[in-house]
Coordinates of C-alpha atoms and ligand atoms in Angstrom, one line a residue:
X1 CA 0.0 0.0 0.0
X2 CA 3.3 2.4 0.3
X3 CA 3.1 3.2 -3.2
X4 CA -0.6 4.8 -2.9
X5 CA -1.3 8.2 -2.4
X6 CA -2.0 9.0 1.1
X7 CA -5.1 9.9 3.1
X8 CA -5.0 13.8 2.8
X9 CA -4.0 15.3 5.9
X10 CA -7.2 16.7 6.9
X11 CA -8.9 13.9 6.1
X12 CA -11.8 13.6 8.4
X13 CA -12.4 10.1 11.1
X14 CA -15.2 9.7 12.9
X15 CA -18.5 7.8 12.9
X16 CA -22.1 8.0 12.7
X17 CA -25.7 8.1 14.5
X18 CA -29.0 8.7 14.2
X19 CA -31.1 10.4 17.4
X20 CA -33.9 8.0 17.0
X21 CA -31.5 5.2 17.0
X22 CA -29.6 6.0 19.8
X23 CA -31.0 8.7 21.9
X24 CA -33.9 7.7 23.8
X25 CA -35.5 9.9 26.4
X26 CA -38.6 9.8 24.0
X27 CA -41.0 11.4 25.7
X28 CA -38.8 13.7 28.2
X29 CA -38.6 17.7 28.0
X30 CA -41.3 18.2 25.8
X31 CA -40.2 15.9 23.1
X32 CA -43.0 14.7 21.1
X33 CA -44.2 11.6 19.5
X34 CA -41.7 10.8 16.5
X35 CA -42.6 8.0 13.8
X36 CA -39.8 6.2 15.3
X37 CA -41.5 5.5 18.2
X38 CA -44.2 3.8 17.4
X39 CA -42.3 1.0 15.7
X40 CA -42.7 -1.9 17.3
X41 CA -39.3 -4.2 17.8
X42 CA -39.0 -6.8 15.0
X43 CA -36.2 -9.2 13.7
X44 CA -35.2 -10.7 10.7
X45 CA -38.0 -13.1 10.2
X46 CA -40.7 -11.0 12.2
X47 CA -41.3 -7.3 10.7
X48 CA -41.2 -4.5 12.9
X49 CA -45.2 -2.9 13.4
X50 CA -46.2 0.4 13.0
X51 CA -48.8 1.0 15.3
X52 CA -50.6 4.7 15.3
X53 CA -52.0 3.7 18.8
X54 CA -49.4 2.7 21.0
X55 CA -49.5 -0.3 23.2
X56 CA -46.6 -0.5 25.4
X57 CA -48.0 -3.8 27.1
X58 CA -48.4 -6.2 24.1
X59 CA -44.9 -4.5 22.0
X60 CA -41.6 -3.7 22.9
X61 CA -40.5 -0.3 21.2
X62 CA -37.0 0.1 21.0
X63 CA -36.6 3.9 20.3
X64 CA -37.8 4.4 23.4
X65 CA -34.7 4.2 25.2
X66 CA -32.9 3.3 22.6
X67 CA -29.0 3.5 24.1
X68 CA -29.7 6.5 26.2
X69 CA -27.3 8.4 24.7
X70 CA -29.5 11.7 25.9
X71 CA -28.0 11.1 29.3
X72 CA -24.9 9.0 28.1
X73 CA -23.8 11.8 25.8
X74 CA -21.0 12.9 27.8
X75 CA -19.3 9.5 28.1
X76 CA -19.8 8.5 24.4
X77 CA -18.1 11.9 23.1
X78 CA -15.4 11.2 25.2
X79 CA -14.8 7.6 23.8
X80 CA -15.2 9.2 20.3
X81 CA -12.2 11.9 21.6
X82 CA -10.0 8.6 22.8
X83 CA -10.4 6.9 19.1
X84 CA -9.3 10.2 17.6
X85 CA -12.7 11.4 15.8
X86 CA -12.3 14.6 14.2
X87 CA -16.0 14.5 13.0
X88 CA -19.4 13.0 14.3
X89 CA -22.2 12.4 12.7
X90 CA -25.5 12.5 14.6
X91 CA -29.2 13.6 13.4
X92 CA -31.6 16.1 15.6
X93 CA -34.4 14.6 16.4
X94 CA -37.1 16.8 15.2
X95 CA -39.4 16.5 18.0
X96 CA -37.4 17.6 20.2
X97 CA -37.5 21.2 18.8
X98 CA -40.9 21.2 17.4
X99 CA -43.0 18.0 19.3
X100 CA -45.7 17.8 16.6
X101 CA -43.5 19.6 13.1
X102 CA -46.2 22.5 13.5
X103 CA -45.5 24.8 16.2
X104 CA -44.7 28.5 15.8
X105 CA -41.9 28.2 18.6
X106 CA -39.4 25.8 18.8
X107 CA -39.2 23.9 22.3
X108 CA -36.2 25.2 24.3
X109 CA -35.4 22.5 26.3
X110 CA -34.8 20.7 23.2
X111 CA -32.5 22.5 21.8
X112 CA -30.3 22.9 25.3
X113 CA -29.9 19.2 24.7
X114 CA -28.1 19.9 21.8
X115 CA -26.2 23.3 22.8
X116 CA -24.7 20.8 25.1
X117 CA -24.2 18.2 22.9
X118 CA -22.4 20.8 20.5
X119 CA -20.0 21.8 23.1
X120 CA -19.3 18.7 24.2
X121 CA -18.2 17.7 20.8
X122 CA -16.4 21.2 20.6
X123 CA -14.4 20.6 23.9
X124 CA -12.6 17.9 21.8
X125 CA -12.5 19.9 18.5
X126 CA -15.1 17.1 16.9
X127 CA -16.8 18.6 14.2
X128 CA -20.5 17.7 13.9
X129 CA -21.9 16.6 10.6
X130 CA -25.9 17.2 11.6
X131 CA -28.4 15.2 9.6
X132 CA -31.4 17.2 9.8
X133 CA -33.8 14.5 9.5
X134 CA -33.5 11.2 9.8
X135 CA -36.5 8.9 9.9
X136 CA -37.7 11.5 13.2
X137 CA -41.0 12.6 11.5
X138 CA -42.8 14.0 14.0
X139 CA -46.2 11.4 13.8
X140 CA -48.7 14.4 14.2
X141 CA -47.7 15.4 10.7
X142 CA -48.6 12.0 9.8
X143 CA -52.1 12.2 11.4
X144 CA -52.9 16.2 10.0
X145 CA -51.3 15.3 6.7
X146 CA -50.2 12.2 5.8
X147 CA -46.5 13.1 6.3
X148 CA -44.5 14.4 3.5
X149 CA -47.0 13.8 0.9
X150 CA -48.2 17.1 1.5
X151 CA -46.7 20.5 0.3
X152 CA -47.0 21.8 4.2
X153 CA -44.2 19.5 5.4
X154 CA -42.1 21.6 3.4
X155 CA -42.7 25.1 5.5
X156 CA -42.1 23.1 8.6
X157 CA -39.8 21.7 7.7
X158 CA -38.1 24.9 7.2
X159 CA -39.3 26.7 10.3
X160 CA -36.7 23.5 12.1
X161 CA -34.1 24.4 9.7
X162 CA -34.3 28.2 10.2
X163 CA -33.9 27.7 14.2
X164 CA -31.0 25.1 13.5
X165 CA -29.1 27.1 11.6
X166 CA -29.3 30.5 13.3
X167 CA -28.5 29.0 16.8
X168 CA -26.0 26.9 14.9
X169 CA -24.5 29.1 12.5
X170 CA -21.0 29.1 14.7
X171 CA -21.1 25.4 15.6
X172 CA -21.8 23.7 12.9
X173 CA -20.7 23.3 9.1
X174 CA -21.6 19.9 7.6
X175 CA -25.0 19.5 7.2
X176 CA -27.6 16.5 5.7
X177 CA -31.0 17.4 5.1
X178 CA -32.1 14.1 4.9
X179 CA -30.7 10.6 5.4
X180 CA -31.2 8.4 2.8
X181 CA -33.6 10.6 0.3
X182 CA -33.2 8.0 -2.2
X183 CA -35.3 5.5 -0.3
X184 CA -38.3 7.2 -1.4
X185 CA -37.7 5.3 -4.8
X186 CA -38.8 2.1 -2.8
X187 CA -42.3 1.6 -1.1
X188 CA -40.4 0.9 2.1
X189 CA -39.5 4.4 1.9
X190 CA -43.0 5.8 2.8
X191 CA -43.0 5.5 6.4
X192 CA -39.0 5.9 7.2
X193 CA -38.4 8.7 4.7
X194 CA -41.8 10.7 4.9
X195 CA -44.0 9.9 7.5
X196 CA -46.6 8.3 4.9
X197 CA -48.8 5.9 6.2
X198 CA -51.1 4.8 3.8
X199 CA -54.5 2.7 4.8
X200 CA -53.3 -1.3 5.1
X201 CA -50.2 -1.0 6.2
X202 CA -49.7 -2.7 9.3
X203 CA -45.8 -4.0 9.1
X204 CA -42.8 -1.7 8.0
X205 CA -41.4 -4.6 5.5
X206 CA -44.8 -4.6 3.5
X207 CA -46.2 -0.9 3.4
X208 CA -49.5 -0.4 1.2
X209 CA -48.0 2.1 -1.5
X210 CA -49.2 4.9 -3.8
X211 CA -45.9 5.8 -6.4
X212 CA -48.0 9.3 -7.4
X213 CA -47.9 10.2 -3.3
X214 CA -44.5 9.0 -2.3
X215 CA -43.0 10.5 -5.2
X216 CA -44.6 13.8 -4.4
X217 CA -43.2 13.0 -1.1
X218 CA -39.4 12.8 -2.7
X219 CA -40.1 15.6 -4.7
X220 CA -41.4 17.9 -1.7
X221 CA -38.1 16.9 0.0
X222 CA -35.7 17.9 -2.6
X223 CA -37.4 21.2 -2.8
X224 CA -36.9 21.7 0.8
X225 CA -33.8 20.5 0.5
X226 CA -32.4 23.2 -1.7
X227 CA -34.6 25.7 0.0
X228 CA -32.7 25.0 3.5
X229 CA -29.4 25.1 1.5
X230 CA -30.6 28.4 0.3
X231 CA -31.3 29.8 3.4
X232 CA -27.8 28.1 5.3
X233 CA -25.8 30.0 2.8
X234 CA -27.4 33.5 3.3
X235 CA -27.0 32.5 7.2
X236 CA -23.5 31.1 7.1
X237 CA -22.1 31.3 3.8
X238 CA -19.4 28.6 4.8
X239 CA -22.0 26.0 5.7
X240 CA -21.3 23.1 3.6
X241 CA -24.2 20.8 2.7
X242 CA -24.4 17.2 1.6
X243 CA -26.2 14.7 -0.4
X244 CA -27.1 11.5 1.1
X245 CA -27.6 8.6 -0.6
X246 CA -28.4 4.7 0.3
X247 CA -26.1 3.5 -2.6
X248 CA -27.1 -0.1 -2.8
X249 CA -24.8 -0.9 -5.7
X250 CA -26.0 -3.0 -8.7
X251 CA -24.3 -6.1 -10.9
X252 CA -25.4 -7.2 -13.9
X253 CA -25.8 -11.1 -12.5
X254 CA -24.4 -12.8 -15.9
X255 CA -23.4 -10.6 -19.0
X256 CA -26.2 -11.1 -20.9
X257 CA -27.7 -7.9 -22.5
X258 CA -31.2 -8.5 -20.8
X259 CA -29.2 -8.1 -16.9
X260 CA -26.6 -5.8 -18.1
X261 CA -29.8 -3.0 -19.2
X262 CA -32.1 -3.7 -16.2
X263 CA -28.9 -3.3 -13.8
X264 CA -28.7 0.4 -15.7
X265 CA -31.8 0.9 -15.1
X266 CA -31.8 0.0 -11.4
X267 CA -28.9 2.0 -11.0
X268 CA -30.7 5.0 -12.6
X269 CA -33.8 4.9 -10.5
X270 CA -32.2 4.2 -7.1
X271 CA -28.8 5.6 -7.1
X272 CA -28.5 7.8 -9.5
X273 CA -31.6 9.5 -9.8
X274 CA -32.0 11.5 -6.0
X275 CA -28.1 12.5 -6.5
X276 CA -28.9 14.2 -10.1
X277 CA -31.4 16.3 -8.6
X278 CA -29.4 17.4 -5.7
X279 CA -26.3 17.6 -7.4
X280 CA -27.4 18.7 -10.8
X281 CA -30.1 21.0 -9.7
X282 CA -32.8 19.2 -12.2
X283 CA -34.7 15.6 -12.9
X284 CA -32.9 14.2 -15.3
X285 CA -34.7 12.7 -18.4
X286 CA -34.7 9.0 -17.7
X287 CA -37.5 9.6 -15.0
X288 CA -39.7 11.7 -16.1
X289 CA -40.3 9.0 -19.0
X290 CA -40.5 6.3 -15.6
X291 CA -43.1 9.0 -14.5
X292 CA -45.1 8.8 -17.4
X293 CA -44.6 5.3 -18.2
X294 CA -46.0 4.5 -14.8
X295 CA -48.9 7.2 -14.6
X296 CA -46.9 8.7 -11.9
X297 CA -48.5 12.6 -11.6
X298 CA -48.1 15.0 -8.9
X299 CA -47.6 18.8 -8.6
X300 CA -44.5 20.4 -9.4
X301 CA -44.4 24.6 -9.9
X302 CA -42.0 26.5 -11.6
X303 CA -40.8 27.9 -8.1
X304 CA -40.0 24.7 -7.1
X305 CA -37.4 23.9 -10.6
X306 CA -36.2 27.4 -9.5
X307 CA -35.6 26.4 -5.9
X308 CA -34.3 23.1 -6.6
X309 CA -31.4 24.5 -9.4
X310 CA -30.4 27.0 -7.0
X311 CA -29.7 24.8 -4.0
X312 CA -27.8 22.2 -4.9
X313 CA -25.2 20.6 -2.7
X314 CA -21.8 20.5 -1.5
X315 CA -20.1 17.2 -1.0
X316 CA -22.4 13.8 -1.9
X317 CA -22.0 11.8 1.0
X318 CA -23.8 8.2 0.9
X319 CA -24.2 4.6 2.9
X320 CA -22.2 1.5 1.2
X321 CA -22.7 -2.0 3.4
X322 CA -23.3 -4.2 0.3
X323 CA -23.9 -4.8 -3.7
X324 CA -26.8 -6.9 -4.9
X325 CA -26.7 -8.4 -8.3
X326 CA -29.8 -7.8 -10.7
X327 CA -31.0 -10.2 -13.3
X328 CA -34.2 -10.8 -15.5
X329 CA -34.2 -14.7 -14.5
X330 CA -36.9 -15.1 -12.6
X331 CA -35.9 -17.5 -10.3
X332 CA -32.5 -16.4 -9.1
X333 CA -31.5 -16.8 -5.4
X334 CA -32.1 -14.0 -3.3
X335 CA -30.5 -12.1 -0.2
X336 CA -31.6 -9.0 1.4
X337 CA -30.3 -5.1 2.3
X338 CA -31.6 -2.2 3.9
X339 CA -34.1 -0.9 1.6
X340 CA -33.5 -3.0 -1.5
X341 CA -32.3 -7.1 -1.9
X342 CA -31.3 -8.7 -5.0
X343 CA -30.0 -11.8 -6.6
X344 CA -27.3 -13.8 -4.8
X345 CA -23.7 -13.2 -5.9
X346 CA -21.8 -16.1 -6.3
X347 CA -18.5 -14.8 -5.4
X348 CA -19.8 -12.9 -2.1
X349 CA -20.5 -13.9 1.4
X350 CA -23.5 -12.6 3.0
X351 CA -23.9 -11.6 7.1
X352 CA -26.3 -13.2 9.3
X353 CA -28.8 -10.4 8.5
X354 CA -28.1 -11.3 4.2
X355 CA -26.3 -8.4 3.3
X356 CA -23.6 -9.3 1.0
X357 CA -20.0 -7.9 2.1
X358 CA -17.9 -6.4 -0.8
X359 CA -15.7 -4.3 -0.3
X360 CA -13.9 -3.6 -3.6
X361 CA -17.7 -2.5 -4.5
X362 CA -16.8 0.4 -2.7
X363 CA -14.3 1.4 -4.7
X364 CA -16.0 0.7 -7.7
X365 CA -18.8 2.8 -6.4
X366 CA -16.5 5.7 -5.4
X367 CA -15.5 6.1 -8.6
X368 CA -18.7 5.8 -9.8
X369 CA -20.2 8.8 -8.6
X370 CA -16.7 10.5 -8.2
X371 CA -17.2 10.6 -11.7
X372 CA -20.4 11.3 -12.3
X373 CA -20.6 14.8 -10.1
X374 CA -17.0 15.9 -10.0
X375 CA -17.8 17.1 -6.2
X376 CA -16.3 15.8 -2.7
X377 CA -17.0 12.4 -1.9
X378 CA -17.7 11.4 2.0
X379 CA -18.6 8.1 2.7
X380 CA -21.3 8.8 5.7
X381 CA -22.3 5.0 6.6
X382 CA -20.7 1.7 6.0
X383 CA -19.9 -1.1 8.8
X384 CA -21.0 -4.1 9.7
X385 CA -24.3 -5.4 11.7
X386 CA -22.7 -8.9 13.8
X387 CA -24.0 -10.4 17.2
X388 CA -21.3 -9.3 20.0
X389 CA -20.2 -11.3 22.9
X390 CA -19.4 -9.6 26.2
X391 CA -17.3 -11.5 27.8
X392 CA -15.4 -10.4 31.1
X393 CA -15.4 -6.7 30.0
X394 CA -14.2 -7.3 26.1
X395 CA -15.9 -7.9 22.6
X396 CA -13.4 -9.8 20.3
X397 CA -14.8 -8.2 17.1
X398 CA -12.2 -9.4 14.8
X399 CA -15.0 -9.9 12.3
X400 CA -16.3 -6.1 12.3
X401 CA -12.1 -5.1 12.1
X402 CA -11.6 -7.4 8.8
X403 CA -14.9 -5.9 7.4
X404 CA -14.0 -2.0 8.3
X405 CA -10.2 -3.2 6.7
X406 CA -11.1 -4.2 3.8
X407 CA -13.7 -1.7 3.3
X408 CA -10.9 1.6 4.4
X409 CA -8.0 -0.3 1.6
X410 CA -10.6 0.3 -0.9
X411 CA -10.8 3.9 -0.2
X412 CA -7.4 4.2 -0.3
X413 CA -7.0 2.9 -3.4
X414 CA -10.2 5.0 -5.1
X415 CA -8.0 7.8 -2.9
X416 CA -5.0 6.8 -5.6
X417 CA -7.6 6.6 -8.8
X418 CA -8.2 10.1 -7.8
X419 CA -11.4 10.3 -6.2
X420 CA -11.6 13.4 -3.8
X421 CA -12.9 11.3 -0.8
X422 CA -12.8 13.8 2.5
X423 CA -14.4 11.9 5.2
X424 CA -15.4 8.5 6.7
X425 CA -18.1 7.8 9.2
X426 CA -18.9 4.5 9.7
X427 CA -21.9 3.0 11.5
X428 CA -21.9 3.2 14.1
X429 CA -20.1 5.3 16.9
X430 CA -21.7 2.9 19.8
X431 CA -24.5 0.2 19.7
X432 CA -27.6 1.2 18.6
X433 CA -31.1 0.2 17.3
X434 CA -31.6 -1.1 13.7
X435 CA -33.8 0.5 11.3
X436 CA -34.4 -2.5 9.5
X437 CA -35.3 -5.2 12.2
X438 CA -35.6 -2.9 15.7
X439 CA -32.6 -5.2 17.4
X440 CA -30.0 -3.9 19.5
X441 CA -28.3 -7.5 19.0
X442 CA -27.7 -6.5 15.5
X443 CA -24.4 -4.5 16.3
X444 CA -22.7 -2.1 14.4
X445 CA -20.7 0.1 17.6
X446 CA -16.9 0.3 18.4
X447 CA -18.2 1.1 21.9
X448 CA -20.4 -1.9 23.3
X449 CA -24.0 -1.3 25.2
X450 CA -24.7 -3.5 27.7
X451 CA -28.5 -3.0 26.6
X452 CA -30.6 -5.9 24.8
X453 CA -33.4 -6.6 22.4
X454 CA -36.1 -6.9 24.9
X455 CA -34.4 -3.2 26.6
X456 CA -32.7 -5.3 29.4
X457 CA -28.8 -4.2 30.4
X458 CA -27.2 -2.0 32.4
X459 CA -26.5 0.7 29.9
X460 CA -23.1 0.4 30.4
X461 CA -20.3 1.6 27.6
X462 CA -17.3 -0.9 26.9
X463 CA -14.8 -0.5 24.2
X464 CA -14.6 -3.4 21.8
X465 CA -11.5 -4.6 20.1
X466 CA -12.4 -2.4 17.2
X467 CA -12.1 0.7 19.5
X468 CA -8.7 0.4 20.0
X469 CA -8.1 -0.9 16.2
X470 CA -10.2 2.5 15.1
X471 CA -7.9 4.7 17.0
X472 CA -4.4 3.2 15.7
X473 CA -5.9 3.8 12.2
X474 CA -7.1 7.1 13.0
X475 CA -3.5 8.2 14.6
X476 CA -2.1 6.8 11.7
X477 CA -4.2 8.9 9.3
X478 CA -5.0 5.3 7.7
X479 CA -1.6 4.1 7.4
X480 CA -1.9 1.3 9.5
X481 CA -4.4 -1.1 9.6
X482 CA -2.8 -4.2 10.8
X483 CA -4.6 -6.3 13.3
X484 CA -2.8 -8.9 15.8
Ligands
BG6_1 C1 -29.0 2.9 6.9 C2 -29.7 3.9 7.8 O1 -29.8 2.6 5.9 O2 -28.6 1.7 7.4 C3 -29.3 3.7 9.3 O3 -29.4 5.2 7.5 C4 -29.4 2.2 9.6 O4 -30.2 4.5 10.0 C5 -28.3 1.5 8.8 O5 -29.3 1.9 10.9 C6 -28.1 0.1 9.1 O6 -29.3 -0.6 8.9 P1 -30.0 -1.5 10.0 O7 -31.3 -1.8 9.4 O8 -29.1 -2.7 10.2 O9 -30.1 -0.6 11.2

C-alpha cells in the first residue's frame, strides 16, 4: 500500500448516528411523538409494526430508550475523543425542537440538549456533521397530513431548519437534510423517509403504497432540501451541505444484454436519480419517462425547478454496506439489504442479516459517482451489523475489524484513482437500534451497550477490540491497519 497516495491530511475520522437510534429519552422535555417511536421491535423473520396507537403492554418499542445516549452523551463523546474522531455524525431529532412539526416556537429544552451536545463535541474539536432529519418525522404530521406527501411539510420543515441554523450558525458546518432521500424510490421508503402511512399497512417490510404520493413525497423533499441550502448560505455562507444517498450498488448477475440493461436501469432509478437532482439542480430525463410510463403525476411549480437548481449541494455523501446483483431470470437466489435485496452473488458472502460484504464495491462505487458529479465524496455510513459477545469486560470483534479493513483499503486505493474522498463515518459510533429489524443485538458500535433486544442491560459503555483498532488507524491517518 506504500506506493498509494495517502489519506489527505485533513482527512476527516469519525463515525455516525442517528437520534432515533440511539438517543432515547422519548418522551422527556417536551419531546413529542416521533414515527420512530411507534415501531414496534422486529427481527429478521418478524417485521417490525407500525402501530398509530401505541401499546406498550403487548410491543416492545426500541426507540424508546434506545442507548440513552440523551444522558450518556457525555461518556460517548469522550470515547469518540479517545479513538481520535475529528468529525461525528448525529441527526436532531425533530421532536425535540418542534413535538408535533407545527408549532410556531421551537421547544427550548430541546435544543439545550443539543447546545450541550455541541459543546461537548467542541471541547474535543469534533466537528458535527448534523443530519437534519432522519426517519424522526414528527407522527402528528402523519395524522394532520399524511407526512410528507403534502406540500406543508415543506414550511415546517423549514421553520426547524431556520432555528438550526441560526442557533448553529458558529457550531456547525456539515450538514444533511435528509438521510437516505433515495429511499423514497422504494415503497419501504413511505413510512421511514416521509411519515406516509397509507391505509393497510400494518408491518414496515410490507407498506400499502401509492408511487404518485410517495413521489410527491421525494419531490417535496428535494425542494426543501435546496430551500434549507438556500437559506444556510445567506446564514453562514461557509456551511457546507451534503447529499445523502443509500447506494445499494447493482451487478449485472451474468453478461447477458437483458441483466446488463435492467442493472442500468436499477442504478438509474435508485442511485442515480435523487443524487442528479441534488447535485445537478434538475430531474434528469430518464425519469420523467419512468413518471409517465408508470402514470406517476403529482404537482411540481415553476418555483419549485427554480428552488431546486439554485440549491444544490456541497459534498455527496452516501451509505455502502453491500452490492446486490440484478437479473431478468426469474428465479434467481435471493438475499436481502436495507431498503433493497437482489440476486445472490456467487462470489460474495452474506452476514447473518443477508447483506452481501464487498468491499472492492466500494471502490467501484466511489469512482462511480466521483465521476459522475465531479464534487467531494464522503462516505457517511458503512460497517457491519454482527451479534457481539461480552465476555469479562471485552468484545473480540475481529469480524467487524476485517470488514472496516477491507472496506478503508478500498478507499485508499479510489484515494489513488483520484477520487476526492474527505471523510469517513462509519456505522456506528456505539451500539444502537436497527432500522431494518428494531434489534439492539444486530451490532454495528466500536463502543459496546450493555442493553438488549427486549431493553434489558445496564446501559453500560465498553470499548470493543475495534475501539482500540479505530484509534491506531485514525492516529495513523490510515496508514496502519494491521490487526494482531
Ligand atoms: C442505513 C440507515 O440505511 O442503514 C441507518 O441510514 C441504519 O439508520 C443503517 O441503521 C443500518 O441498517 P439497519 O437496518 O441494520 O439498522
Amino acid at each position: 500500500m506504500n506506493h498509494l497516495k495517502k489519506f489527505p491530511e485533513n482527512f476527516l475520522w469519525g463515525a455516525a448516528s442517528a437520534a432515533n437510534q440511539c438517543e432515547g429519552a422519548w418522551n422527556v422535555h417536551g419531546k413529542g411523538v416521533s414515527i420512530s417511536d411507534v415501531m414496534t421491535s422486529g427481527t429478521h423473520k418478524s417485521p417490525r409494526r407500525i402501530t398509530p396507537v401505541m401499546d406498550e403492554h403487548a410491543y416492545f418499542y426500541p426507540s424508546h430508550e434506545a442507548v440513552d445516549f440523551y444522558h450518556h452523551y457525555k461518556e460517548d463523546i469522550a470515547l469518540c475523543a479517545e479513538m481520535g474522531f475529528n468529525i461525528f455524525r448525529m441527526s436532531v431529532n425533530w421532536t425535540r425542537i418542534f413535538p408535533n412539526g407545527n408549532e410556531a416556537e421551537p421547544n427550548e429544552e430541546g435544543l439545550k440538549f443539543y447546545d450541550s451536545v455541541f459543546s461537548e463535541l467542541k471541547k474535543y474539536n469534533i466537528e458535527p456533521l448534523v443530519t437534519i432529519y432522519h426517519n424522526e418525522n414528527p407522527f402528528q404530521l402523519t395524522k394532520e397530513c399524511n407526512g410528507w406527501k403534502d406540500r406543508r411539510c415543506i414550511d415546517y420543515y423549514m421553520n426547524l431548519c431556520r432555528v438550526l441554523f441560526n442557533r448553529y450558525k458558529d457550531v456547525v458546518k456539515y450538514w444533511i437534510p435528509f438521510n437516505e432521500i433515495n429511499c423514497l424510490t422504494t415503497k419501504l421508503g413511505n413510512w421511514n423517509h416521509a411519515g406516509i402511512l397509507n391505509e393497510g399497512t400494518e408491518f414496515f417490510t410490507e407498506q400499502a403504497d401509492d408511487p404518485s404520493s410517495r413521489f410527491a413525497a421525494l419531490h417535496h423533499q428535494f425542494v426543501a432540501s435546496a430551500q434549507a441550502v438556500r437559506l444556510g448560505r445567506s446564514i453562514n455562507p461557509d456551511f457546507r451541505f451534503g447529499t445523502m444517498i443509500c447506494h445499494i450498488t447493482v451487478y449485472p448477475l451474468t453478461c447477458s444484454p437483458d441483466d446488463i440493461f435492467l442493472t442500468q436501469q436499477e442504478d438509474l432509478m435508485r442511485n442515480c436519480f435523487s443524487g442528479d437532482v441534488q447535485v445537478k439542480g434538475g430531474y434528469p430525463y430518464y425519469i420523467k419517462r419512468y413518471f409517465e410510463r408508470n402514470h406517476i403525476a403529482f404537482e411540481i411549480t415553476e418555483q419549485d425547478l427554480t428552488d431546486i437548481s439554485e440549491g444544490t449541494v456541497d459534498f455527496y455523501s452516501f451509505s455502502y454496506y453491500m452490492s446486490n446483483c440484478i437479473t431478468a431470470q426469474k428465479d434467481a437466489a435471493q438475499v436481502s439489504g436495507n431498503v433493497m435485496g437482489g440476486a445472490k452473488n456467487p462470489y460474495l458472502k452474506a452476514t447473518e442479516w443477508d447483506w452481501q460484504i464487498d468491499p472492492k464495491g466500494l471502490r467501484y462505487t466511489l469512482n462511480h459517482v466521483y465521476d459522475r458529479y465531479h464534487i467531494p465524496v464522503m462516505i457517511t455510513e458503512n460497517g457491519l451489523g454482527a451479534r457481539d459477545v461480552l465476555e469479562n469486560g471485552r468484545v473480540h470483534d475481529s469480524y467487524r475489524i476485517d470488514y472496516l479493513r477491507r472496506h478503508i483499503e478500498q478507499m485508499r486505493l479510489a484515494i489513488d484513482d483520484g477520487v476526492d474522498l474527505i471523510g469517513y463515518t462509519p456505522w456506528s459510533a456505539m451500539d444502537l437500534v436497527s432500522v431494518s429489524t428494531g434489534e439492539i443485538d444486530k451490532r454495528y458500535g466500536f463502543i459496546y451497550v450493555d442493553r438488549d433486544n427486549r431493553g434489558n442491560g445496564t446501559m453500560k459503555r465498553y470499548r470493543k477490540d475495534s475501539f482500540y483498532w479505530y484509534k491506531q488507524v485514525i492516529e495513523s491517518n490510515g496508514e496502519n491497519l494491521s490487526f494482531h
